[in-house]
Each structure stands twice: as structure tokens, then as C-alpha cells.
XYZ file of C-alpha atoms in Angstrom:
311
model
C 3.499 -9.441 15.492
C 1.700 -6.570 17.211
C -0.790 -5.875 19.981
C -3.581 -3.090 20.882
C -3.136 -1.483 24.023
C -5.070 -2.607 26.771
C -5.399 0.996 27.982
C -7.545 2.119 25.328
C -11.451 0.889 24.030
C -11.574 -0.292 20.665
C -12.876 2.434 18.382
C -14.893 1.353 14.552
C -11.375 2.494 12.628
C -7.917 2.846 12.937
C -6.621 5.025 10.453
C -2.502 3.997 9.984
C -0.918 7.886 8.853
C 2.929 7.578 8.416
C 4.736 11.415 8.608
C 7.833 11.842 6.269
C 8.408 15.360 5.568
C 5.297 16.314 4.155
C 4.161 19.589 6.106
C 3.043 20.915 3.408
C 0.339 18.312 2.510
C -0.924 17.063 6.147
C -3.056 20.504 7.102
C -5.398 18.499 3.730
C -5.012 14.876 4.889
C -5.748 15.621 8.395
C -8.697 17.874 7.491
C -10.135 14.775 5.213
C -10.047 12.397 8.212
C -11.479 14.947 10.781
C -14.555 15.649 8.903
C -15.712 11.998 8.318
C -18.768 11.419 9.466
C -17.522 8.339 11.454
C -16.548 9.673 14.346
C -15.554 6.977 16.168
C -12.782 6.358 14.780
C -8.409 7.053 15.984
C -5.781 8.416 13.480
C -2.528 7.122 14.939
C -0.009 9.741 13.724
C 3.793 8.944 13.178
C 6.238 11.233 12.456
C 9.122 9.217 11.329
C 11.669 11.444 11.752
C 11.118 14.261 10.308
C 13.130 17.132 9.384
C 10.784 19.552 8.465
C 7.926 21.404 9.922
C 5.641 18.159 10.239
C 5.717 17.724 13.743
C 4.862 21.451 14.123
C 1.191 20.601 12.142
C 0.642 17.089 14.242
C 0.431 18.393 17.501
C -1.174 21.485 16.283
C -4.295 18.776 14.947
C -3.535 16.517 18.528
C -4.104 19.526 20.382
C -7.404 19.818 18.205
C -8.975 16.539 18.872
C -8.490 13.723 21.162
C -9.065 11.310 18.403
C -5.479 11.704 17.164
C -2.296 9.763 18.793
C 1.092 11.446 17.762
C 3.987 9.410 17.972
C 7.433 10.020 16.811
C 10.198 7.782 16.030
C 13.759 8.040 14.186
C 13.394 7.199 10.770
C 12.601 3.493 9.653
C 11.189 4.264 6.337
C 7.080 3.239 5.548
C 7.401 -0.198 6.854
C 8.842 0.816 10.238
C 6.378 3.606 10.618
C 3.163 1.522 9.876
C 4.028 -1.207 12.072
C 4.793 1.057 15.028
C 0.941 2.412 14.421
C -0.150 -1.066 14.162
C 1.414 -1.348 18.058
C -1.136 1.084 19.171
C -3.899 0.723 17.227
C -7.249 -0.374 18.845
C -9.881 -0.332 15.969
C -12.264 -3.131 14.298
C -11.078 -2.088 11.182
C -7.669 -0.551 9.539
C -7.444 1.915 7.415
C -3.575 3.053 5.753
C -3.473 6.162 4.341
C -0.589 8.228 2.759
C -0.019 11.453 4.611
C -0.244 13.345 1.447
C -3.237 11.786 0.231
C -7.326 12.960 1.018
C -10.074 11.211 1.420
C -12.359 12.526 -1.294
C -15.837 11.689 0.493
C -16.795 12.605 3.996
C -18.523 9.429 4.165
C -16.017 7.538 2.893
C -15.096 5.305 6.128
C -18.551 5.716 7.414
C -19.742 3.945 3.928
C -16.581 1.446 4.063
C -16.934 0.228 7.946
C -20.876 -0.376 7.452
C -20.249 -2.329 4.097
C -17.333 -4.279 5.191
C -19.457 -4.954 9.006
C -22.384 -6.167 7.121
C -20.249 -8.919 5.415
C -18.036 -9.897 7.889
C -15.673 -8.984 5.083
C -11.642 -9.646 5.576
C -10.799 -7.091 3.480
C -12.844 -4.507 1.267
C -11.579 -2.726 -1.912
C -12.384 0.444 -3.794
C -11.171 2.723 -6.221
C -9.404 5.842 -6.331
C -7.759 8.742 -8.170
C -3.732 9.619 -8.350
C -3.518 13.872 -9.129
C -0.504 15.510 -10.307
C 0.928 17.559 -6.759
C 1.801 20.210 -9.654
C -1.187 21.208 -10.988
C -3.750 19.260 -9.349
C -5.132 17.532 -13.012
C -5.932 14.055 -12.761
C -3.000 11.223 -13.636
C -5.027 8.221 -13.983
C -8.177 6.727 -12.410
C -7.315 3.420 -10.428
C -10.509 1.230 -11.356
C -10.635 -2.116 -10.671
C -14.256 -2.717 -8.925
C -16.156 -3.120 -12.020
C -14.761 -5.753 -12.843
C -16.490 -7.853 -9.897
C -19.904 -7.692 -8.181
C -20.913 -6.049 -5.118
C -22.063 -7.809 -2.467
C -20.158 -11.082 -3.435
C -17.807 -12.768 -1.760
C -14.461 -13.464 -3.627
C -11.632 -15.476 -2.615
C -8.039 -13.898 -2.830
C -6.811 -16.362 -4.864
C -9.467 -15.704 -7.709
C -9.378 -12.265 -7.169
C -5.393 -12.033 -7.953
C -5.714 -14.523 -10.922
C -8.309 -11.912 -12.322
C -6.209 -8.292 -11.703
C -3.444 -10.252 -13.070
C -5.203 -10.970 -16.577
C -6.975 -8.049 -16.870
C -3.874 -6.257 -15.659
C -5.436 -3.988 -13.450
C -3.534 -5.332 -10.370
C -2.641 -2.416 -7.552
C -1.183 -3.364 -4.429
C -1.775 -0.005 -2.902
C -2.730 -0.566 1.309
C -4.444 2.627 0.912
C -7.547 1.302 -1.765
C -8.811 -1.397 1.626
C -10.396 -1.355 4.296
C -9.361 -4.237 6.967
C -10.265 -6.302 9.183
C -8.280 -5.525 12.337
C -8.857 -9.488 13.685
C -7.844 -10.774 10.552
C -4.615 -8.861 10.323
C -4.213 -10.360 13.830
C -5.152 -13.943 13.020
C -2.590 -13.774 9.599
C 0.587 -11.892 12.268
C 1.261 -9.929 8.958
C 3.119 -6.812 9.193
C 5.213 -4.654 6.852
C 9.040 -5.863 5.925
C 11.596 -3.389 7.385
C 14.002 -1.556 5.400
C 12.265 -1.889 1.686
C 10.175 0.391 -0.644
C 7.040 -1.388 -2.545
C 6.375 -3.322 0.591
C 2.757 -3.222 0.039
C 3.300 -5.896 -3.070
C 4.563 -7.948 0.101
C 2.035 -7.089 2.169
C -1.603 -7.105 -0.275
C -0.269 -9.991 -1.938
C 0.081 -12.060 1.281
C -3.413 -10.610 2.861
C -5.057 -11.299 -0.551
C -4.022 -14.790 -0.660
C -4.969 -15.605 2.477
C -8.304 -14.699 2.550
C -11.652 -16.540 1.357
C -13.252 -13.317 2.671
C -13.218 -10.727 0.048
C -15.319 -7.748 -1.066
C -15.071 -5.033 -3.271
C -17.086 -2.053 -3.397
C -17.423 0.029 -6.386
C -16.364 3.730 -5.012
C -14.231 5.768 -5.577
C -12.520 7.718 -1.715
C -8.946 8.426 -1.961
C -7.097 11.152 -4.054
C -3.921 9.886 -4.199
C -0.986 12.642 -4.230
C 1.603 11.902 -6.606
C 5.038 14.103 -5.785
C 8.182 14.422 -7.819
C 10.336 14.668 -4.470
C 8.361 11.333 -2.801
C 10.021 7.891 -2.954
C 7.951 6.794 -5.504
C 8.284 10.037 -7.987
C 11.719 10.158 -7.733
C 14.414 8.715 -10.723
C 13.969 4.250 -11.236
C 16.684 3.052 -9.221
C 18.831 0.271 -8.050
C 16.917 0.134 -4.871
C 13.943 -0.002 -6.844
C 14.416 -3.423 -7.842
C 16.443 -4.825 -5.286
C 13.488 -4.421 -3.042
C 11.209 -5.906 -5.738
C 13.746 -9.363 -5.869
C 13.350 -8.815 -1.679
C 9.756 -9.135 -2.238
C 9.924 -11.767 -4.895
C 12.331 -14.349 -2.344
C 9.648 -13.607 0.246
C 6.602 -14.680 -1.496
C 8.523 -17.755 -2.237
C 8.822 -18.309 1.571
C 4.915 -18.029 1.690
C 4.314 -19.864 -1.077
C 5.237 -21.913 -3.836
C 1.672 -22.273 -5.341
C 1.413 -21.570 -9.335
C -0.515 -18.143 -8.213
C 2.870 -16.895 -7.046
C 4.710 -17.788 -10.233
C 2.192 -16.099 -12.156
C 2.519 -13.071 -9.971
C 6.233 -13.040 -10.165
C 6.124 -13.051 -13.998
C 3.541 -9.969 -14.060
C 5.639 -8.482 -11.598
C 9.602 -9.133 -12.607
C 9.111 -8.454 -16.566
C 7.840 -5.409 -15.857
C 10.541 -4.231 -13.095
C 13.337 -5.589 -15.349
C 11.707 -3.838 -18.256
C 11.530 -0.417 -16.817
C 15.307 -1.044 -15.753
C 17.047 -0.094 -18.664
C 16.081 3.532 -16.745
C 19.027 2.820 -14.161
C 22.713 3.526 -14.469
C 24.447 0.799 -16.433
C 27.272 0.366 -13.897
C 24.604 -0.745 -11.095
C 23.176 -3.500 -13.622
C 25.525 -6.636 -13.214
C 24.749 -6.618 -9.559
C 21.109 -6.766 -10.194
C 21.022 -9.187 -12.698
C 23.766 -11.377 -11.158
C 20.929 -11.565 -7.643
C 18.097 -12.186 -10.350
C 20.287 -15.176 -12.140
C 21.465 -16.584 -8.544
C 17.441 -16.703 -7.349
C 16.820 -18.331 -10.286
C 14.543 -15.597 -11.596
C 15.273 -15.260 -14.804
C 12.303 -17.586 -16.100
C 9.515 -15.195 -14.271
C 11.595 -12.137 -16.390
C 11.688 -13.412 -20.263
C 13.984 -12.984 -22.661
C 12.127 -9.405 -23.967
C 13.236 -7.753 -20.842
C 16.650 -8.817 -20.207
C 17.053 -7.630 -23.428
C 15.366 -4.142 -22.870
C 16.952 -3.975 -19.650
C 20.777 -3.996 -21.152
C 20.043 -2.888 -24.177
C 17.876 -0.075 -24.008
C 18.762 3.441 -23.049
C 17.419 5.853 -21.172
C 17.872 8.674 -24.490
């Protein structure tokens, strides 16, 4: 659970900006957020323990403009970091955005707050772009808006049935705009101590809401690094957080929406595990066999996963 501090009036948007060592990148993210053209708006800034230069570039920005609350903490990893912005943060709407990421339209949250205000909207949801950190060039457009009308209301439970068989699902916090109330209402937060905690965390707020919108833009460059958490080699970790999220939903829920989303989900981790050292493979499976997973994986991917090589 989390609170807004009584000390401070509510602004239109709270933009959520974890810090992990990414100097380098935040002089461009903070730039992106400063020249919206909604300026009522808070970036609450937290440098999650940092080794590097970041907190050098934060208060350089918090010096800048009153609009931006630095915090620092020792490291706790995505979850830990969002959640202690969510402490603080006093806006109608939420906005999470990766500290290496832009926003790629000065109008962007100006556009989103108005559109999601107008429709009493839980949630809204747009496209974006990922881009190579290398070279800049384009790695994939992240489209999913045409697939549904503007202007309509969608339940979550539709809307996940749909991204599921057209396979255009994305979890990403950082395509949605939402409603600060309604996070309140659900007392959703981020699970400690994992990576891919937003399929925890979408998946739950998607679910629960009969108040959906989507609106067919495209605002966030999305930085993809070959030194972040997510660039670097498949791991162990990788899907022993997935299983994490997959006993979770379970909690939640036990509707047929959640088997179908642990079958999209778990064939596809299991499949891209054949990438991880054999000797951390028995463990994995052994959890998966225990939970009783093995019927949301299928037989394709167990296979792939032992017998496929990463040559």
C-alpha cells in the first residue's frame, strides 16, 4: 500500500523515474519530461543506489526546476524503486518511465492526461518505439492500438483475451497512463526483489479494470542497452522470476484468463531457455514440475528447453 503526502497539492501527473546507473542517458530523459507542455506535472526521481555519476545529473536538473523530487535509496532493484516514488507521489494520473527512455512528443502527457480525463479512463494505452542504444536505428515498433477503437471503452479482461490471440501482448508500465485513484482503490504495487514485474503488475491492473482506453499514438522511445537487465545474457533469474510471477497470478486468480495467460507466457520463457547453462536447468524445471506448470509449458518446449543448444 502507499500514500501521497499530505504536504504537497496534487499536480495533473506523476511521472515514476527509477535511477540505476544510467548517467549517461538521463541529461535526454530528463530533457523529454521538462519540455512537455503539461506543466503541471512532478517527476519523482530515485536514484537507487547508484554507483555512477547519476546522482551528479539529478540534482543538477532538481536544482533546475522545482517540479523534480530527488530521492535516493540503497539498491532494491525496479520494484523497490517505483514503489518508494509511489510513497510520494501526489498526481491524478501516473506515468512510469524508464530513465533511459524519451518521450518522443512534447505533447505527449499533455495529449494523454486530457484523453484519459475526458473518459474517466482507468488506464490509457499507446504505442511506442524500442531503438538500438548503439546506433540509434529502430528495433521494432510496439503497435497494439489499431487493433481497437478510440474512444471506446474496453474491459481488461477482453482486452488481454485479444493481445493474447493476436499476440501483440506487452506488459511494459511505460506504454499507460494511470489513474492515480484507481491504483489506490486496487492497493497494487510492484513485487520486491524480481525482474519482469510489470507482467505482475499490467496483468493485475488490466484485469481489474472495466475502464479501459487505448489511444492510437505513438510517445515513448524506448532505449534498449546491452549492459541493462533486460539486454543482458537469458538467465536463471530470468525465469525464476517469471514462475514468481506465474504463482502470484494464481493467488489473484484462478479464472480461465489466467491459464491462458500462463500458457502464452511459460512456453515462451521455457522455450527461450535452452539459452541458459545446462547445470542451472534441473532446478528450474524441478520448481515448474512441483507448481504443477508443466501443462501451461507443452511438450514443444520442454523439449527445446533440454534439448536445444545455445550453438
Amino acid at each position: 500500500m502507499y500514500f501521497c503526502s499530505k504536504y504537497k497539492q496534487m499536480v495533473k501527473v506523476s511521472i515514476i523515474l527509477p535511477i540505476y546507473n544510467v548517467a549517461p542517458y538521463l541529461d535526454e530523459a530528463f530533457q523529454s519530461l521538462l519540455t512537455q507542455t503539461l506543466s503541471d506535472i512532478e517527476i519523482i526521481a530515485v536514484n537507487d543506489g547508484s554507483t555512477d555519476n547519476s546522482q551528479e545529473r539529478i540534482d543538477y536538473y532538481a536544482a533546475k526546476d522545482s517540479r523534480i523530487l530527488a530521492l535516493r535509496q540503497e539498491n532494491q532493484g525496479l520494484s523497490g524503486a517505483r514503489n518508494t516514488a509511489l510513497l510520494h507521489a501526489t498526481g491524478e494520473y501516473i506515468y512510469m518511465m524508464d530513465s533511459d527512455d524519451v518521450l518522443s512528443n512534447p505533447d505527449a502527457l499533455k495529449i494523454s492526461y486530457e484523453y484519459a480525463k475526458r473518459h474517466h479512463a482507468d488506464f490509457i494505452f499507446f504505442d511506442g518505439v524500442r531503438f538500438s542504444d548503439k546506433d540509434h536505428h529502430v528495433i521494432s515498433n510496439i503497435k497494439r492500438t489499431h487493433l481497437v477503437e478510440e474512444n471506446k471503452k474496453y474491459d481488461g479482461e477482453y482486452l488481454l483475451h485479444l493481445m493474447l490471440d493476436k499476440e501483440t501482448h506487452n506488459s511494459a508500465v511505460w506504454l499507460l497512463l494511470i489513474n492515480h485513484n484507481y491504483m489506490r482503490r486496487l492497493g497494487v504495487t510492484f513485487y520486491p526483489g524480481i525482474i519482469h514485474e510489470d507482467e505482475l503488475f499490467t496483468t493485475i491492473l488490466t484485469l481489474s479494470s472495466k475502464s479501459i482506453y487505448a489511444l492510437q499514438e505513438s510517445f515513448v522511445n524506448h532505449r534498449v542497452r546491452s549492459t541493462s537487465i533486460m539486454g543482458l545474457h537469458y538467465s536463471k533469474r530470468n525465469i525464476n522470476c517469471y514462475l514468481t510471477v506465474a504463482d502470484e497470478l494464481l493467488h489473484f486468480s484462478k479464472a480461465p484468463i489466467i491459464h491462458k495467460f500462463l500458457r502464452y507466457t511459460l512456453s515462451k520463457v521455457f522455450y527461450t531457455g535452452h539459452l541458459i547453462p545446462f547445470r542451472d536447468k534441473p532446478s528450474i524445471f524441478w520448481r515448474a514440475v512441483r507448481s504443477g506448470y508443466l501443462k501451461y509449458i507443452g511438450l514443444k518446449s520442454v523439449l527445446v528447453f533440454w534439448i536445444k543448444n545455445e550453438n
